[in-house]
Amino acid sequence: MKFNTAAIHIGQEADRETGAVIPPVYLTSTFAQLAPDETRGYDYTRSGNPAFDRLGATLAHLEQARYATVFGSGMAAVTAVISTLKAGDHVVAEENIYGCSYRIYDQVFKKFGVTIGYVDLSDPANHAEIERQHPALVWIESPTNPLLKIIDIEAVAEAAHAAGTALLVDNTFASPYFQNPLALGADLSLSSTTKYINGHSDCLGGVVCTNSEAWNEKMVFAQKAIGLNPSPFDCWLISRGVKTLGIRMEKHFENALKVAEFLEGLDCTATVRYPFLPSHPQYALAKKQMRGGSGIVTALFDLPFAQVVELVSNLKLFTLAESLGGIESLICHPASMTHASIPKAEREAVGITDGLVRFSVGIEDAGDLIADLQTSLNPL
């Protein structure tokens, strides 16, 4: 069964009781039991709901995984994984990670004795740092947020396994349509399903996929014990959204490439990053491990900060907002929005400067999006 067929049918069988083609959502907190020690499969929604199982079955198949555990948000999924660590454990992470991932390590789990070392893992020469630092976990994104660095997942997985540890890949930017980290050797593939997987900017969710029974047991425990479970209705919405993931991602890819090419031709952009632009430093690697580039484009504008603020504030079709991956186009200023929790010196050291702008290119007509950019840029 190919991707688009699986996205529609796996885990989404017609309701057995009524024949409803779209399975119903069970908006209940608890379930009647047959006896004190006998259930019909569910007892309390924090520890399970049919909507969780349906969405999990779909996402496990699309991620080429045996198991998928769904959570209330992308950060709930992040919390579930980090909660498996103990005091004294060390994590090696790619230096450019999502600002909220940085914050939860630095301001939450640091208090409990979990340490983290940031390394530029886009440079193969630095992979030896994994063994040198003896981590309990290796944490990467590819593409990274917001700089769109492409990390060689297969090579980092080999380095992690040689050091006796596991590799997590945050797959949010690529989605399972364009990249399957587990097939490249990763142990865990994490996504914020809020983004491309749902695709409609109307709910929150997260997922961790794995082929490891032991990791799956840890994720199921975290979902229940820490209360990281999603809403059944949000799972129903994400199940609806994932059905069109393939066709949406193709349009995101087509539009983003056109927008990236337009931006690259401007005098006011110092650099434009998009994995499928030939100018991208890891262009060859992107083409090797990804099937497409999704909808995120990052541009470094050679403009004063005030003009960058004017640019991101005056667009009509690109809404100034956090998040990404929806059908609508968004624009974001990472230094003051998504990555503001990272200290300024650390942000700028990895390239997140005041001139950096992140575009989440939607599925509108590309010509309209480019015209919107031209209108906003003309006065600058």
mmCIF file of C-alpha atoms in Angstrom:
data_model
loop_
_atom_site.group_PDB
_atom_site.id
_atom_site.type_symbol
_atom_site.label_atom_id
_atom_site.label_comp_id
_atom_site.label_asym_id
_atom_site.label_seq_id
_atom_site.Cartn_x
_atom_site.Cartn_y
_atom_site.Cartn_z
ATOM 1 C CA MET A 1 0.000 0.000 0.000
ATOM 2 C CA LYS A 2 1.554 3.302 -1.077
ATOM 3 C CA PHE A 3 1.700 6.471 1.008
ATOM 4 C CA ASN A 4 -1.488 8.283 -0.025
ATOM 5 C CA THR A 5 -3.569 5.107 0.150
ATOM 6 C CA ALA A 6 -2.157 4.204 3.570
ATOM 7 C CA ALA A 7 -2.742 7.722 4.907
ATOM 8 C CA ILE A 8 -6.438 7.357 4.101
ATOM 9 C CA HIS A 9 -7.034 3.723 5.072
ATOM 10 C CA ILE A 10 -4.571 2.468 7.717
ATOM 11 C CA GLY A 11 -6.137 2.767 11.165
ATOM 12 C CA GLN A 12 -9.219 4.436 9.704
ATOM 13 C CA GLU A 13 -11.550 1.508 9.031
ATOM 14 C CA ALA A 14 -15.296 2.172 9.012
ATOM 15 C CA ASP A 15 -16.958 2.088 12.424
ATOM 16 C CA ARG A 16 -18.029 -1.469 13.248
ATOM 17 C CA GLU A 17 -21.120 -0.453 15.200
ATOM 18 C CA THR A 18 -22.702 2.003 12.763
ATOM 19 C CA GLY A 19 -20.755 1.668 9.518
ATOM 20 C CA ALA A 20 -19.694 5.327 9.643
ATOM 21 C CA VAL A 21 -17.021 5.750 6.946
ATOM 22 C CA ILE A 22 -15.193 8.323 9.084
ATOM 23 C CA PRO A 23 -14.663 6.753 12.522
ATOM 24 C CA PRO A 24 -16.370 8.627 15.374
ATOM 25 C CA VAL A 25 -14.558 10.428 18.155
ATOM 26 C CA TYR A 26 -15.152 9.156 21.691
ATOM 27 C CA LEU A 27 -15.382 12.288 23.835
ATOM 28 C CA THR A 28 -15.329 10.501 27.150
ATOM 29 C CA SER A 29 -12.967 10.633 30.090
ATOM 30 C CA THR A 30 -13.821 7.154 31.350
ATOM 31 C CA PHE A 31 -15.211 3.822 30.152
ATOM 32 C CA ALA A 32 -17.649 1.354 31.755
ATOM 33 C CA GLN A 33 -15.892 -1.839 32.820
ATOM 34 C CA LEU A 34 -17.262 -5.383 32.675
ATOM 35 C CA ALA A 35 -15.713 -6.167 36.052
ATOM 36 C CA PRO A 36 -13.108 -4.546 38.353
ATOM 37 C CA ASP A 37 -10.353 -6.363 36.469
ATOM 38 C CA GLU A 38 -12.008 -6.588 33.040
ATOM 39 C CA THR A 39 -12.437 -3.830 30.432
ATOM 40 C CA ARG A 40 -13.529 -3.628 26.830
ATOM 41 C CA GLY A 41 -10.011 -2.445 25.997
ATOM 42 C CA TYR A 42 -10.145 0.993 27.615
ATOM 43 C CA ASP A 43 -10.621 2.233 31.160
ATOM 44 C CA TYR A 44 -9.648 5.946 31.293
ATOM 45 C CA THR A 45 -8.759 8.267 28.430
ATOM 46 C CA ARG A 46 -5.456 9.404 29.943
ATOM 47 C CA SER A 47 -4.268 5.825 29.430
ATOM 48 C CA GLY A 48 -5.980 5.141 26.115
ATOM 49 C CA ASN A 49 -8.755 6.073 23.715
ATOM 50 C CA PRO A 50 -9.780 4.672 20.303
ATOM 51 C CA ALA A 51 -8.772 7.982 18.680
ATOM 52 C CA PHE A 52 -5.218 7.533 20.012
ATOM 53 C CA ASP A 53 -4.995 4.028 18.603
ATOM 54 C CA ARG A 54 -6.337 4.949 15.172
ATOM 55 C CA LEU A 55 -3.978 7.875 14.725
ATOM 56 C CA GLY A 56 -1.064 5.875 16.132
ATOM 57 C CA ALA A 57 -1.680 3.059 13.643
ATOM 58 C CA THR A 58 -1.705 5.518 10.737
ATOM 59 C CA LEU A 59 1.460 7.324 11.797
ATOM 60 C CA ALA A 60 3.382 4.144 12.619
ATOM 61 C CA HIS A 61 2.747 2.888 9.096
ATOM 62 C CA LEU A 62 3.717 6.177 7.456
ATOM 63 C CA GLU A 63 6.915 6.416 9.538
ATOM 64 C CA GLN A 64 7.786 2.776 8.754
ATOM 65 C CA ALA A 65 7.631 1.996 12.468
ATOM 66 C CA ARG A 66 6.267 -0.842 14.585
ATOM 67 C CA TYR A 67 4.974 1.559 17.236
ATOM 68 C CA ALA A 68 3.679 5.126 17.521
ATOM 69 C CA THR A 69 2.636 6.904 20.719
ATOM 70 C CA VAL A 70 0.632 10.098 20.362
ATOM 71 C CA PHE A 71 0.863 13.066 22.740
ATOM 72 C CA GLY A 72 -0.882 16.338 23.493
ATOM 73 C CA SER A 73 1.682 18.496 21.668
ATOM 74 C CA GLY A 74 5.103 18.321 20.101
ATOM 75 C CA MET A 75 6.580 19.488 23.407
ATOM 76 C CA ALA A 76 4.663 16.758 25.252
ATOM 77 C CA ALA A 77 6.399 14.263 22.955
ATOM 78 C CA VAL A 78 9.748 15.942 23.708
ATOM 79 C CA THR A 79 8.988 15.766 27.446
ATOM 80 C CA ALA A 80 8.112 12.072 27.204
ATOM 81 C CA VAL A 81 11.500 11.233 25.711
ATOM 82 C CA ILE A 82 13.555 13.398 28.079
ATOM 83 C CA SER A 83 11.629 12.003 31.061
ATOM 84 C CA THR A 84 13.278 8.623 30.421
ATOM 85 C CA LEU A 85 16.650 10.138 31.390
ATOM 86 C CA LYS A 86 17.993 10.260 34.949
ATOM 87 C CA ALA A 87 20.216 12.565 36.976
ATOM 88 C CA GLY A 88 23.751 12.449 35.605
ATOM 89 C CA ASP A 89 22.693 11.533 32.066
ATOM 90 C CA HIS A 90 24.182 13.584 29.249
ATOM 91 C CA VAL A 91 22.690 14.371 25.838
ATOM 92 C CA VAL A 92 24.556 15.330 22.671
ATOM 93 C CA ALA A 93 22.416 17.566 20.465
ATOM 94 C CA GLU A 94 22.801 19.335 17.160
ATOM 95 C CA GLU A 95 23.635 22.963 17.981
ATOM 96 C CA ASN A 96 20.669 24.322 16.018
ATOM 97 C CA ILE A 97 17.518 22.962 17.633
ATOM 98 C CA TYR A 98 14.021 24.294 18.219
ATOM 99 C CA GLY A 99 13.956 27.050 20.830
ATOM 100 C CA CYS A 100 11.445 25.240 23.054
ATOM 101 C CA SER A 101 13.573 22.082 22.996
ATOM 102 C CA TYR A 102 16.518 24.197 24.122
ATOM 103 C CA ARG A 103 14.383 25.788 26.846
ATOM 104 C CA ILE A 104 13.069 22.528 28.307
ATOM 105 C CA TYR A 105 16.600 21.140 28.591
ATOM 106 C CA ASP A 106 18.015 24.369 30.021
ATOM 107 C CA GLN A 107 15.212 25.497 32.321
ATOM 108 C CA VAL A 108 13.446 22.279 33.309
ATOM 109 C CA PHE A 109 15.515 19.099 33.088
ATOM 110 C CA LYS A 110 18.799 20.792 33.975
ATOM 111 C CA LYS A 111 17.361 21.157 37.493
ATOM 112 C CA PHE A 112 17.079 17.368 37.662
ATOM 113 C CA GLY A 113 20.686 16.741 36.681
ATOM 114 C CA VAL A 114 20.355 16.129 32.929
ATOM 115 C CA THR A 115 23.125 17.866 30.970
ATOM 116 C CA ILE A 116 23.408 18.610 27.252
ATOM 117 C CA GLY A 117 26.282 19.380 24.895
ATOM 118 C CA TYR A 118 25.640 21.198 21.616
ATOM 119 C CA VAL A 119 27.675 20.162 18.580
ATOM 120 C CA ASP A 120 27.577 21.103 14.884
ATOM 121 C CA LEU A 121 26.590 17.649 13.644
ATOM 122 C CA SER A 122 26.267 18.833 10.051
ATOM 123 C CA ASP A 123 30.080 18.545 9.990
ATOM 124 C CA PRO A 124 31.065 14.840 9.850
ATOM 125 C CA ALA A 125 34.340 15.689 11.582
ATOM 126 C CA ASN A 126 32.329 16.411 14.737
ATOM 127 C CA HIS A 127 30.615 13.012 14.884
ATOM 128 C CA ALA A 128 33.499 11.749 17.015
ATOM 129 C CA GLU A 129 32.180 14.042 19.769
ATOM 130 C CA ILE A 130 29.368 11.559 20.315
ATOM 131 C CA GLU A 131 31.682 8.841 21.588
ATOM 132 C CA ARG A 132 33.877 11.345 23.419
ATOM 133 C CA GLN A 133 30.958 12.766 25.415
ATOM 134 C CA HIS A 134 29.401 9.348 26.275
ATOM 135 C CA PRO A 135 25.782 10.495 25.980
ATOM 136 C CA ALA A 136 22.654 8.658 27.075
ATOM 137 C CA LEU A 137 20.918 10.034 23.967
ATOM 138 C CA VAL A 138 21.744 11.866 20.730
ATOM 139 C CA TRP A 139 19.190 14.492 19.628
ATOM 140 C CA ILE A 140 19.005 16.029 16.174
ATOM 141 C CA GLU A 141 16.629 17.752 13.800
ATOM 142 C CA SER A 142 16.951 17.457 10.041
ATOM 143 C CA PRO A 143 16.194 19.861 8.498
ATOM 144 C CA THR A 144 16.987 22.016 11.530
ATOM 145 C CA ASN A 145 14.849 24.859 12.828
ATOM 146 C CA PRO A 146 15.271 27.552 11.560
ATOM 147 C CA LEU A 147 18.582 27.288 9.656
ATOM 148 C CA LEU A 148 17.574 24.253 7.572
ATOM 149 C CA LYS A 149 20.859 22.419 8.069
ATOM 150 C CA ILE A 150 20.680 18.853 6.769
ATOM 151 C CA ILE A 151 22.208 16.274 9.098
ATOM 152 C CA ASP A 152 23.402 12.912 7.762
ATOM 153 C CA ILE A 153 21.018 10.732 9.768
ATOM 154 C CA GLU A 154 22.605 7.456 8.697
ATOM 155 C CA ALA A 155 26.109 8.622 9.679
ATOM 156 C CA VAL A 156 24.996 10.055 13.030
ATOM 157 C CA ALA A 157 23.045 6.860 13.773
ATOM 158 C CA GLU A 158 26.182 4.813 13.139
ATOM 159 C CA ALA A 159 28.192 7.077 15.458
ATOM 160 C CA ALA A 160 25.508 6.917 18.164
ATOM 161 C CA HIS A 161 25.213 3.137 18.003
ATOM 162 C CA ALA A 162 28.991 2.732 18.056
ATOM 163 C CA ALA A 163 28.950 4.756 21.286
ATOM 164 C CA GLY A 164 26.229 2.507 22.707
ATOM 165 C CA THR A 165 23.448 5.067 22.646
ATOM 166 C CA ALA A 166 20.224 5.876 20.805
ATOM 167 C CA LEU A 167 19.464 8.533 18.206
ATOM 168 C CA LEU A 168 16.332 10.673 18.165
ATOM 169 C CA VAL A 169 15.442 12.621 15.035
ATOM 170 C CA ASP A 170 12.904 15.420 15.150
ATOM 171 C CA ASN A 171 11.207 14.876 11.782
ATOM 172 C CA THR A 172 8.727 17.752 12.042
ATOM 173 C CA PHE A 173 10.071 19.826 9.146
ATOM 174 C CA ALA A 174 10.265 16.956 6.656
ATOM 175 C CA SER A 175 7.208 14.913 7.703
ATOM 176 C CA PRO A 176 7.047 11.171 6.992
ATOM 177 C CA TYR A 177 6.094 11.973 3.408
ATOM 178 C CA PHE A 178 9.573 13.309 2.602
ATOM 179 C CA GLN A 179 11.778 11.482 5.128
ATOM 180 C CA ASN A 180 11.768 8.324 7.262
ATOM 181 C CA PRO A 181 14.449 8.558 9.973
ATOM 182 C CA LEU A 182 13.927 5.016 11.266
ATOM 183 C CA ALA A 183 14.737 3.619 7.827
ATOM 184 C CA LEU A 184 17.997 5.595 7.999
ATOM 185 C CA GLY A 185 19.006 4.051 11.326
ATOM 186 C CA ALA A 186 17.420 6.349 13.938
ATOM 187 C CA ASP A 187 15.892 4.774 17.042
ATOM 188 C CA LEU A 188 13.186 7.398 17.561
ATOM 189 C CA SER A 189 11.362 9.650 15.116
ATOM 190 C CA LEU A 190 9.551 12.521 16.817
ATOM 191 C CA SER A 191 7.167 14.976 15.197
ATOM 192 C CA SER A 192 4.958 17.824 16.232
ATOM 193 C CA THR A 193 1.772 16.656 14.526
ATOM 194 C CA THR A 194 0.503 20.211 15.034
ATOM 195 C CA LYS A 195 2.513 21.095 11.928
ATOM 196 C CA TYR A 196 2.494 19.325 8.534
ATOM 197 C CA ILE A 197 0.868 16.088 9.670
ATOM 198 C CA ASN A 198 -2.315 17.877 10.723
ATOM 199 C CA GLY A 199 -1.713 20.738 8.299
ATOM 200 C CA HIS A 200 -4.655 22.966 9.199
ATOM 201 C CA SER A 201 -3.405 25.003 12.197
ATOM 202 C CA ASP A 202 -6.394 24.029 14.303
ATOM 203 C CA CYS A 203 -5.077 21.686 16.996
ATOM 204 C CA LEU A 204 -1.990 20.511 18.875
ATOM 205 C CA GLY A 205 -0.353 17.089 18.890
ATOM 206 C CA GLY A 206 2.875 15.131 18.932
ATOM 207 C CA VAL A 207 4.079 11.621 18.186
ATOM 208 C CA VAL A 208 7.087 9.400 18.874
ATOM 209 C CA CYS A 209 7.605 6.469 16.513
ATOM 210 C CA THR A 210 10.004 3.579 17.070
ATOM 211 C CA ASN A 211 10.759 -0.014 16.178
ATOM 212 C CA SER A 212 11.975 -0.720 19.729
ATOM 213 C CA GLU A 213 9.582 -2.465 22.092
ATOM 214 C CA ALA A 214 11.523 -1.085 25.066
ATOM 215 C CA TRP A 215 11.260 2.508 23.838
ATOM 216 C CA ASN A 216 7.584 2.000 23.051
ATOM 217 C CA GLU A 217 6.932 0.863 26.619
ATOM 218 C CA LYS A 218 8.686 3.975 27.917
ATOM 219 C CA MET A 219 6.562 6.232 25.705
ATOM 220 C CA VAL A 220 3.268 4.580 26.681
ATOM 221 C CA PHE A 221 4.248 4.879 30.358
ATOM 222 C CA ALA A 222 5.115 8.567 29.968
ATOM 223 C CA GLN A 223 1.848 9.290 28.179
ATOM 224 C CA LYS A 224 -0.135 7.837 31.076
ATOM 225 C CA ALA A 225 2.015 8.553 34.119
ATOM 226 C CA ILE A 226 2.901 12.184 33.326
ATOM 227 C CA GLY A 227 -0.447 13.025 31.746
ATOM 228 C CA LEU A 228 0.961 13.821 28.311
ATOM 229 C CA ASN A 229 -1.997 12.334 26.458
ATOM 230 C CA PRO A 230 -3.705 14.232 23.630
ATOM 231 C CA SER A 231 -7.330 15.210 23.334
ATOM 232 C CA PRO A 232 -9.449 12.595 21.512
ATOM 233 C CA PHE A 233 -10.920 15.355 19.359
ATOM 234 C CA ASP A 234 -7.453 16.651 18.447
ATOM 235 C CA CYS A 235 -6.496 13.108 17.411
ATOM 236 C CA TRP A 236 -9.627 12.980 15.262
ATOM 237 C CA LEU A 237 -8.639 16.286 13.618
ATOM 238 C CA ILE A 238 -5.077 15.071 13.009
ATOM 239 C CA SER A 239 -6.424 11.824 11.524
ATOM 240 C CA ARG A 240 -8.481 13.965 9.167
ATOM 241 C CA GLY A 241 -5.488 16.128 8.285
ATOM 242 C CA VAL A 242 -3.040 13.303 7.635
ATOM 243 C CA LYS A 243 -5.277 11.929 4.877
ATOM 244 C CA THR A 244 -4.154 14.796 2.610
ATOM 245 C CA LEU A 245 -0.535 14.952 3.812
ATOM 246 C CA GLY A 246 0.918 13.651 0.553
ATOM 247 C CA ILE A 247 -0.864 16.015 -1.785
ATOM 248 C CA ARG A 248 -0.276 18.964 0.550
ATOM 249 C CA MET A 249 3.444 18.265 0.857
ATOM 250 C CA GLU A 250 3.842 18.150 -2.912
ATOM 251 C CA LYS A 251 2.285 21.627 -3.176
ATOM 252 C CA HIS A 252 4.329 22.981 -0.239
ATOM 253 C CA PHE A 253 7.474 21.711 -1.992
ATOM 254 C CA GLU A 254 6.528 23.215 -5.347
ATOM 255 C CA ASN A 255 5.663 26.602 -3.856
ATOM 256 C CA ALA A 256 8.626 26.792 -1.478
ATOM 257 C CA LEU A 257 11.113 26.115 -4.240
ATOM 258 C CA LYS A 258 9.621 28.954 -6.309
ATOM 259 C CA VAL A 259 9.678 31.330 -3.335
ATOM 260 C CA ALA A 260 13.258 30.329 -2.495
ATOM 261 C CA GLU A 261 14.378 30.951 -6.073
ATOM 262 C CA PHE A 262 12.670 34.364 -6.032
ATOM 263 C CA LEU A 263 14.304 35.342 -2.734
ATOM 264 C CA GLU A 264 17.702 34.152 -3.920
ATOM 265 C CA GLY A 265 17.495 36.580 -6.824
ATOM 266 C CA LEU A 266 17.035 39.647 -4.626
ATOM 267 C CA ASP A 267 19.831 42.107 -3.874
ATOM 268 C CA CYS A 268 18.662 42.453 -0.260
ATOM 269 C CA THR A 269 19.144 38.795 0.697
ATOM 270 C CA ALA A 270 22.595 37.740 1.879
ATOM 271 C CA THR A 271 21.737 34.028 1.888
ATOM 272 C CA VAL A 272 18.672 31.915 1.213
ATOM 273 C CA ARG A 273 18.432 28.410 2.617
ATOM 274 C CA TYR A 274 16.216 25.718 1.149
ATOM 275 C CA PRO A 275 17.358 22.073 1.056
ATOM 276 C CA PHE A 276 16.526 21.614 -2.623
ATOM 277 C CA LEU A 277 18.250 24.770 -3.843
ATOM 278 C CA PRO A 278 21.593 23.830 -5.462
ATOM 279 C CA SER A 279 23.221 26.577 -3.364
ATOM 280 C CA HIS A 280 22.371 24.778 -0.110
ATOM 281 C CA PRO A 281 25.568 23.490 1.590
ATOM 282 C CA GLN A 282 24.053 20.003 2.016
ATOM 283 C CA TYR A 283 22.100 19.924 -1.252
ATOM 284 C CA ALA A 284 23.486 16.532 -2.297
ATOM 285 C CA LEU A 285 22.724 15.015 1.097
ATOM 286 C CA ALA A 286 19.197 16.441 1.067
ATOM 287 C CA LYS A 287 18.515 14.796 -2.285
ATOM 288 C CA LYS A 288 19.942 11.522 -0.954
ATOM 289 C CA GLN A 289 17.946 11.195 2.281
ATOM 290 C CA MET A 290 14.832 13.257 1.521
ATOM 291 C CA ARG A 291 12.199 12.904 -1.189
ATOM 292 C CA GLY A 292 11.348 16.621 -1.178
ATOM 293 C CA GLY A 293 12.018 19.856 0.652
ATOM 294 C CA SER A 294 8.697 20.677 2.397
ATOM 295 C CA GLY A 295 7.576 24.296 2.762
ATOM 296 C CA ILE A 296 10.145 26.003 4.995
ATOM 297 C CA VAL A 297 12.454 28.637 3.506
ATOM 298 C CA THR A 298 14.894 30.728 5.545
ATOM 299 C CA ALA A 299 16.393 33.986 4.305
ATOM 300 C CA LEU A 300 19.025 36.225 5.838
ATOM 301 C CA PHE A 301 18.176 39.786 4.802
ATOM 302 C CA ASP A 302 20.939 42.353 4.418
ATOM 303 C CA LEU A 303 18.701 45.044 5.872
ATOM 304 C CA PRO A 304 18.602 47.105 9.090
ATOM 305 C CA PHE A 305 16.546 45.503 11.845
ATOM 306 C CA ALA A 306 13.800 48.120 11.520
ATOM 307 C CA GLN A 307 13.329 47.228 7.855
ATOM 308 C CA VAL A 308 13.241 43.507 8.643
ATOM 309 C CA VAL A 309 10.454 44.217 11.145
ATOM 310 C CA GLU A 310 8.643 46.267 8.491
ATOM 311 C CA LEU A 311 8.988 43.427 5.981
ATOM 312 C CA VAL A 312 7.564 40.717 8.237
ATOM 313 C CA SER A 313 4.765 43.000 9.456
ATOM 314 C CA ASN A 314 3.470 44.322 6.127
ATOM 315 C CA LEU A 315 2.810 41.166 4.139
ATOM 316 C CA LYS A 316 -0.818 40.361 3.319
ATOM 317 C CA LEU A 317 -0.744 36.642 2.458
ATOM 318 C CA PHE A 318 2.113 35.660 4.781
ATOM 319 C CA THR A 319 0.682 35.995 8.290
ATOM 320 C CA LEU A 320 3.145 37.020 11.009
ATOM 321 C CA ALA A 321 2.787 34.110 13.428
ATOM 322 C CA GLU A 322 4.634 31.309 15.138
ATOM 323 C CA SER A 323 4.235 27.678 14.061
ATOM 324 C CA LEU A 324 4.410 26.285 10.537
ATOM 325 C CA GLY A 325 3.163 23.551 8.258
ATOM 326 C CA GLY A 326 -0.399 24.728 7.735
ATOM 327 C CA ILE A 327 -2.152 25.236 4.414
ATOM 328 C CA GLU A 328 -1.730 29.010 4.877
ATOM 329 C CA SER A 329 1.584 30.844 4.514
ATOM 330 C CA LEU A 330 3.232 32.221 7.657
ATOM 331 C CA ILE A 331 6.282 34.371 8.303
ATOM 332 C CA CYS A 332 8.338 34.389 11.475
ATOM 333 C CA HIS A 333 11.265 36.315 12.951
ATOM 334 C CA PRO A 334 13.071 33.517 14.880
ATOM 335 C CA ALA A 335 15.320 35.738 17.022
ATOM 336 C CA SER A 336 12.342 37.480 18.619
ATOM 337 C CA MET A 337 9.749 34.708 18.307
ATOM 338 C CA THR A 338 10.442 30.953 18.148
ATOM 339 C CA HIS A 339 14.053 31.129 19.400
ATOM 340 C CA ALA A 340 13.798 34.073 21.784
ATOM 341 C CA SER A 341 14.361 31.715 24.747
ATOM 342 C CA ILE A 342 17.924 31.040 23.549
ATOM 343 C CA PRO A 343 20.392 33.648 24.865
ATOM 344 C CA LYS A 344 21.310 36.227 22.205
ATOM 345 C CA ALA A 345 25.001 35.291 22.113
ATOM 346 C CA GLU A 346 24.189 31.618 21.633
ATOM 347 C CA ARG A 347 21.579 32.383 18.960
ATOM 348 C CA GLU A 348 23.952 34.528 16.979
ATOM 349 C CA ALA A 349 26.831 32.055 17.343
ATOM 350 C CA VAL A 350 24.851 29.478 15.338
ATOM 351 C CA GLY A 351 23.490 32.020 12.839
ATOM 352 C CA ILE A 352 20.117 33.095 14.244
ATOM 353 C CA THR A 353 20.637 36.828 13.834
ATOM 354 C CA ASP A 354 18.241 39.766 13.661
ATOM 355 C CA GLY A 355 18.193 39.648 9.856
ATOM 356 C CA LEU A 356 16.995 36.026 9.710
ATOM 357 C CA VAL A 357 13.425 35.401 8.555
ATOM 358 C CA ARG A 358 11.632 32.039 8.321
ATOM 359 C CA PHE A 359 8.878 31.462 5.774
ATOM 360 C CA SER A 360 6.362 28.632 6.072
ATOM 361 C CA VAL A 361 5.141 28.549 2.495
ATOM 362 C CA GLY A 362 1.551 27.366 2.212
ATOM 363 C CA ILE A 363 -0.424 25.844 -0.633
ATOM 364 C CA GLU A 364 -1.806 29.059 -2.130
ATOM 365 C CA ASP A 365 -0.913 29.965 -5.722
ATOM 366 C CA ALA A 366 2.830 30.622 -5.815
ATOM 367 C CA GLY A 367 2.409 33.660 -8.054
ATOM 368 C CA ASP A 368 0.233 35.366 -5.470
ATOM 369 C CA LEU A 369 2.765 34.662 -2.719
ATOM 370 C CA ILE A 370 5.628 36.083 -4.767
ATOM 371 C CA ALA A 371 3.569 39.161 -5.667
ATOM 372 C CA ASP A 372 2.893 39.695 -1.949
ATOM 373 C CA LEU A 373 6.627 39.554 -1.246
ATOM 374 C CA GLN A 374 7.391 41.956 -4.084
ATOM 375 C CA THR A 375 4.826 44.471 -2.779
ATOM 376 C CA SER A 376 6.284 44.378 0.719
ATOM 377 C CA LEU A 377 9.887 44.536 -0.449
ATOM 378 C CA ASN A 378 9.506 47.353 -2.983
ATOM 379 C CA PRO A 379 9.536 50.219 -0.428
ATOM 380 C CA LEU A 380 12.584 48.804 1.424
#
